[in-house]
Amino acid sequence: MAESVELPGRLAILPFRNKVLLPGAIIRIRCTSSSSVKLVEQELWQREEKGLIGILPVRDAAAEAASAGSLPPPGTGTNLGERGSKNQEEISESHKHGAKNQQEVIHWHSRGVAARALHLSRGVEKPSGRVTYIVVLEGLCRFSVQDLSTRGTYYTARITSLDMSKLEMDQVEQDPDFIALSRQFKATAMELISVLEQKQKTGGRTKVLLETVPVHKLADIFVASFEISFEEQLSMLDSVDVKVRLSKATELVDRHLQSIRVAEKITQKVEGQLSKSQKEFLLRQQMRAIKEELGDNDDEEDDVAALERKMQDAGMPANIWKHAQRELRRLKKMQPQQPGYNSSRVYLELLADLPWQKASEERELDLKAAKDCLDIEHHGLVKVKQRIIEYLAVRKLKPDARGPILCFVGPPGVGKTSLASSIAAALGRKFVRISLGGVKDEADIRGHRRTYIGSMPGRLIDGLKRVGVCNPVMLLDEIDKTGSDVRGDPASALLEVLDPEQNSTFNDHYLNVPFDLSKVIFVATANRMQPIPPPLLDRMEVIELPGYTPEEKLRIAMQHLIPRVLDQHGLSFDFLQVPEAMVKLVIERYTREAGVRNLERNLAALARAAAVRVAEQDHAVPLSKDVQRLASPLLDGRLAGEAEVEMEVIPMGVNKHEISNTFRVTSPFIVDEAMLEKVLGPPRYDDRETADRVATPGVSVGLVWTSFGGEVQFVEATSMVGKGDLRLTGQLGDVIKESAQIAMTWVRSRATELKLTTAEESNLLEGRDIHIHFPAGAVPKDGPSAGVTLVTSLVSLFSQRRVRADTAMTGEMTLRGLVLPVGGIKDKVLAAHRYGIKRVILPERNLKDLVEVPSAVLSSLEILLAKRMEDVLDHAFEGGCPWKQHSKL
């Protein structure tokens, strides 16, 4: 037991974060930080039994903010001294304590407790070698801090003892109020000990303390054993007056006693209601009794009743309602603390939220209005818009008809997603988009089974829940980018979704009951058809959206992109004007794409440049005509005193264009060619690129198709001294490598006929190797359509004649020299047009595909058809091919 000790004038300070050590209490701590280890080493370890330290409570910044506004009353010990400027409630210091590694602002309390070490043990952590101490401390007496200073890495404080002298204590013990408080405290403490003795069969040692320890020290010992808040601990520490201390201790002991009695009452009530057949409901009865004591036992029941009403209003089919009732009965028997309660509750809420019967009311279809809407929102795409009008016409004649599932296939930026939203707008239905890009888990479509932790419904059911109707237009975006791994194949799961014969009973694994998807209108988008599995592709009607021609891009930019870009940047045509000629230059020199996304980005760059100019210039804001002058004595007085007052009240109804128009601009910002180069940089593409690259023999120009539309592909061939090997580079696939082998074989077999070798030297590759390269080596390339381009490049190399710079070609060739048809003709022709190519060589059997090419593009190109490889060579070289021979099959 702590006896009276004489304190030195200065003590080393060990901070206790959000915790208080009271006199007489014993606590075990572990010191790991460098500052606390140094303190223990110098003040306790080296001094052994004579060592004393001060324990000072500190409060971190978060706790200080939470307790703001509840400061202790004056005089209870929050001052660090009474000396002049030092008179303050707390001192904030940055201190590293415990295992914390970051500097924090902490707040020192003004009073603490001197402590001595009852036990010290030293340890070394491996492998770091850090020294740690485990210390058992006993609180001795209270002290007041006069000032703080540092000694090395830890703090020291000049202190004053707050304990009473023996004479003062003798006088207080004669005080009648103190005697009454002592008796009340001992009676309450004895009652608490008796209750604990009945519960835990202990208490003999505590009774001895009541008889031997002075009552003012006993108060601290009792309170230190209770679980109380930090603020209450501080209040007890600040109670220097023994009568105040006894009063607070009596209150805390009584509160602890009452909490034990309430717990006993609840336990007795529960045990009285139990029978042998109700043992499994023990926890449930205890919780119910606790709620009755608190008076809030109806909240959970009200929530379940509200959920039941919501389920009744959901309009579930009879078989699903029966299943939901069974789940609801199971939920009612569970307590919120049980593991399965939450998952059952979430599942029932999903059943109640799904639109089983709720549908969008379709307005009467007006085909003319729908056609006008499509024409306004989408330029060009005549075939696509005509197919959508046909689809809407069938829906008008037979609303319940099971229409086809449309799949828009085309390069990025051509308007696939916006077409789907236009269909929803024309039908008057809600629109929901499901992104399938990168989805590799079948559970994303069908949902997770409820046996898994964190299970959830699939994206389709979740989308219907979000949109709130059972007949939306649902866009399955990027359907060609689904993958498959050990978790399943999402494309196979979509087979059921997109089959009109099966999706009326779609079974989501999480939902575990059939849901009718037959009323949903599905629209899919993809960049390529090849990755889509054939069974899935068979369920959809593919509508191809090729790239736009430069003329279409120009119209789209003038009618749609420029107004939208100006609106997004808070501008109008009064600030920025982009002439058609400049837009055409942007299309030709800065963008070569099938869509219009890069074109919009370049126009946005011009708009930002204009916005900077408008924002930086000196502007005056004139008084709006619909704003009334303000009249007030205060304003009139300021004007009379020649004060400068400038104000304008902008009406709430003014939109951002009207606000922008208040900026007076001397002249609009007109984009010219110099402005393009300044903002967008030098031109990225040049009409002379093709001519420059085919300036030497061995180079030909091919046309290829990619997921981004058609592209021009150069093929380069060169020879060197070697052993007759063929080397291919450019990240090529197996098919294109085989095409190169076929091309080399054909050229070698026709070398004499093409006058590439003499009759005596029939081996074309004798003494040399051939290297064929496809530039843009980082881009993977594959496909058979480069066959004719490879042959042309090899013939140009061996004959040392250049291929025409204005000619591009595409087509697959056979070993016998036949030119076979290929796909993507429209995209390839548009690509040639974008690159400034004037002549295009196509397989003869692709003539039918030219119907899809816009007439404006065809009129600017010379289309040359080839049936055999000799026809291609005849068109590819200037003046024709003088070596052309009619080969015999």
Short mmCIF file of N, CA and C in Angstrom, two decimals, residues 711-760:
data_model
loop_
_atom_site.label_atom_id
_atom_site.label_comp_id
_atom_site.label_asym_id
_atom_site.label_seq_id
_atom_site.Cartn_x
_atom_site.Cartn_y
_atom_site.Cartn_z
N GLU A 711 -7.27 0.46 -91.94
CA GLU A 711 -5.97 1.13 -91.83
C GLU A 711 -5.13 0.80 -93.05
N VAL A 712 -4.16 1.68 -93.32
CA VAL A 712 -3.18 1.46 -94.39
C VAL A 712 -1.95 0.78 -93.78
N GLN A 713 -1.49 -0.30 -94.41
CA GLN A 713 -0.34 -1.05 -93.90
C GLN A 713 0.73 -1.14 -94.99
N PHE A 714 1.90 -0.61 -94.69
CA PHE A 714 3.02 -0.70 -95.62
C PHE A 714 3.73 -2.03 -95.43
N VAL A 715 4.23 -2.59 -96.53
CA VAL A 715 5.01 -3.83 -96.51
C VAL A 715 6.35 -3.54 -97.17
N GLU A 716 7.43 -3.80 -96.44
CA GLU A 716 8.77 -3.52 -96.94
C GLU A 716 9.54 -4.82 -97.11
N ALA A 717 10.26 -4.93 -98.21
CA ALA A 717 11.07 -6.12 -98.49
C ALA A 717 12.46 -5.66 -98.94
N THR A 718 13.48 -6.39 -98.49
CA THR A 718 14.84 -6.08 -98.91
C THR A 718 15.62 -7.39 -98.98
N SER A 719 16.76 -7.35 -99.69
CA SER A 719 17.57 -8.55 -99.87
C SER A 719 18.98 -8.28 -99.37
N MET A 720 19.68 -9.38 -99.05
CA MET A 720 21.05 -9.28 -98.57
C MET A 720 21.76 -10.58 -98.92
N VAL A 721 23.06 -10.57 -98.79
CA VAL A 721 23.83 -11.78 -99.07
C VAL A 721 23.47 -12.83 -98.03
N GLY A 722 23.20 -14.05 -98.50
CA GLY A 722 22.82 -15.09 -97.56
C GLY A 722 22.69 -16.44 -98.23
N LYS A 723 21.84 -17.27 -97.61
CA LYS A 723 21.70 -18.66 -98.06
C LYS A 723 20.30 -18.97 -98.58
N GLY A 724 19.52 -17.93 -98.90
CA GLY A 724 18.19 -18.17 -99.44
C GLY A 724 17.11 -18.26 -98.38
N ASP A 725 17.35 -17.72 -97.19
CA ASP A 725 16.35 -17.77 -96.12
C ASP A 725 15.37 -16.61 -96.24
N LEU A 726 14.17 -16.80 -95.69
CA LEU A 726 13.14 -15.77 -95.64
C LEU A 726 12.92 -15.39 -94.18
N ARG A 727 13.09 -14.11 -93.87
CA ARG A 727 12.93 -13.63 -92.50
C ARG A 727 11.74 -12.67 -92.45
N LEU A 728 10.84 -12.86 -91.45
CA LEU A 728 9.63 -12.05 -91.31
C LEU A 728 9.64 -11.38 -89.95
N THR A 729 9.38 -10.06 -89.92
CA THR A 729 9.32 -9.31 -88.66
C THR A 729 8.10 -8.40 -88.67
N GLY A 730 7.73 -7.92 -87.47
CA GLY A 730 6.58 -7.01 -87.35
C GLY A 730 5.48 -7.56 -86.47
N GLN A 731 5.78 -8.52 -85.56
CA GLN A 731 4.80 -9.15 -84.67
C GLN A 731 3.65 -9.74 -85.49
N LEU A 732 3.98 -10.75 -86.30
CA LEU A 732 3.03 -11.33 -87.24
C LEU A 732 2.43 -12.62 -86.69
N GLY A 733 1.18 -12.87 -87.08
CA GLY A 733 0.51 -14.10 -86.70
C GLY A 733 0.82 -15.22 -87.69
N ASP A 734 0.32 -16.41 -87.37
CA ASP A 734 0.62 -17.59 -88.21
C ASP A 734 0.05 -17.45 -89.61
N VAL A 735 -1.15 -16.89 -89.74
CA VAL A 735 -1.79 -16.79 -91.06
C VAL A 735 -1.00 -15.88 -91.98
N ILE A 736 -0.57 -14.75 -91.46
CA ILE A 736 0.16 -13.81 -92.32
C ILE A 736 1.55 -14.34 -92.66
N LYS A 737 2.15 -15.14 -91.78
CA LYS A 737 3.43 -15.78 -92.10
C LYS A 737 3.25 -16.79 -93.23
N GLU A 738 2.16 -17.53 -93.18
CA GLU A 738 1.88 -18.47 -94.29
C GLU A 738 1.62 -17.72 -95.59
N SER A 739 0.97 -16.55 -95.52
CA SER A 739 0.76 -15.75 -96.73
C SER A 739 2.09 -15.33 -97.33
N ALA A 740 3.07 -14.99 -96.47
CA ALA A 740 4.39 -14.60 -96.98
C ALA A 740 5.09 -15.79 -97.65
N GLN A 741 4.94 -16.98 -97.09
CA GLN A 741 5.52 -18.17 -97.72
C GLN A 741 4.88 -18.44 -99.07
N ILE A 742 3.54 -18.28 -99.14
CA ILE A 742 2.84 -18.49 -100.42
C ILE A 742 3.30 -17.47 -101.44
N ALA A 743 3.43 -16.20 -101.00
CA ALA A 743 3.86 -15.15 -101.94
C ALA A 743 5.26 -15.44 -102.48
N MET A 744 6.18 -15.86 -101.62
CA MET A 744 7.54 -16.16 -102.07
C MET A 744 7.55 -17.35 -103.03
N THR A 745 6.76 -18.36 -102.72
CA THR A 745 6.70 -19.53 -103.60
C THR A 745 6.16 -19.14 -104.97
N TRP A 746 5.10 -18.32 -104.99
CA TRP A 746 4.50 -17.93 -106.28
C TRP A 746 5.50 -17.11 -107.10
N VAL A 747 6.20 -16.17 -106.45
CA VAL A 747 7.15 -15.33 -107.18
C VAL A 747 8.30 -16.18 -107.72
N ARG A 748 8.80 -17.13 -106.94
CA ARG A 748 9.90 -17.98 -107.41
C ARG A 748 9.45 -18.87 -108.57
N SER A 749 8.19 -19.34 -108.50
CA SER A 749 7.71 -20.21 -109.58
C SER A 749 7.45 -19.44 -110.86
N ARG A 750 7.20 -18.14 -110.74
CA ARG A 750 6.94 -17.29 -111.92
C ARG A 750 8.12 -16.38 -112.23
N ALA A 751 9.29 -16.66 -111.66
CA ALA A 751 10.43 -15.75 -111.82
C ALA A 751 10.84 -15.59 -113.28
N THR A 752 10.85 -16.70 -114.02
CA THR A 752 11.27 -16.61 -115.43
C THR A 752 10.22 -15.91 -116.26
N GLU A 753 8.92 -16.25 -116.04
CA GLU A 753 7.86 -15.62 -116.80
C GLU A 753 7.79 -14.12 -116.54
N LEU A 754 8.11 -13.73 -115.27
CA LEU A 754 8.07 -12.32 -114.94
C LEU A 754 9.39 -11.62 -115.26
N LYS A 755 10.32 -12.40 -115.89
CA LYS A 755 11.61 -11.86 -116.30
C LYS A 755 12.40 -11.32 -115.11
N LEU A 756 12.26 -12.01 -113.97
CA LEU A 756 13.05 -11.66 -112.80
C LEU A 756 14.38 -12.41 -112.80
N THR A 757 14.44 -13.54 -113.52
CA THR A 757 15.68 -14.29 -113.69
C THR A 757 15.76 -14.77 -115.13
N THR A 758 16.96 -15.18 -115.52
CA THR A 758 17.12 -15.76 -116.85
C THR A 758 16.88 -17.26 -116.76
N ALA A 759 16.78 -17.91 -117.90
CA ALA A 759 16.54 -19.35 -117.94
C ALA A 759 17.70 -20.11 -117.32
N GLU A 760 18.94 -19.57 -117.47
CA GLU A 760 20.08 -20.26 -116.92
C GLU A 760 20.14 -20.13 -115.39
#
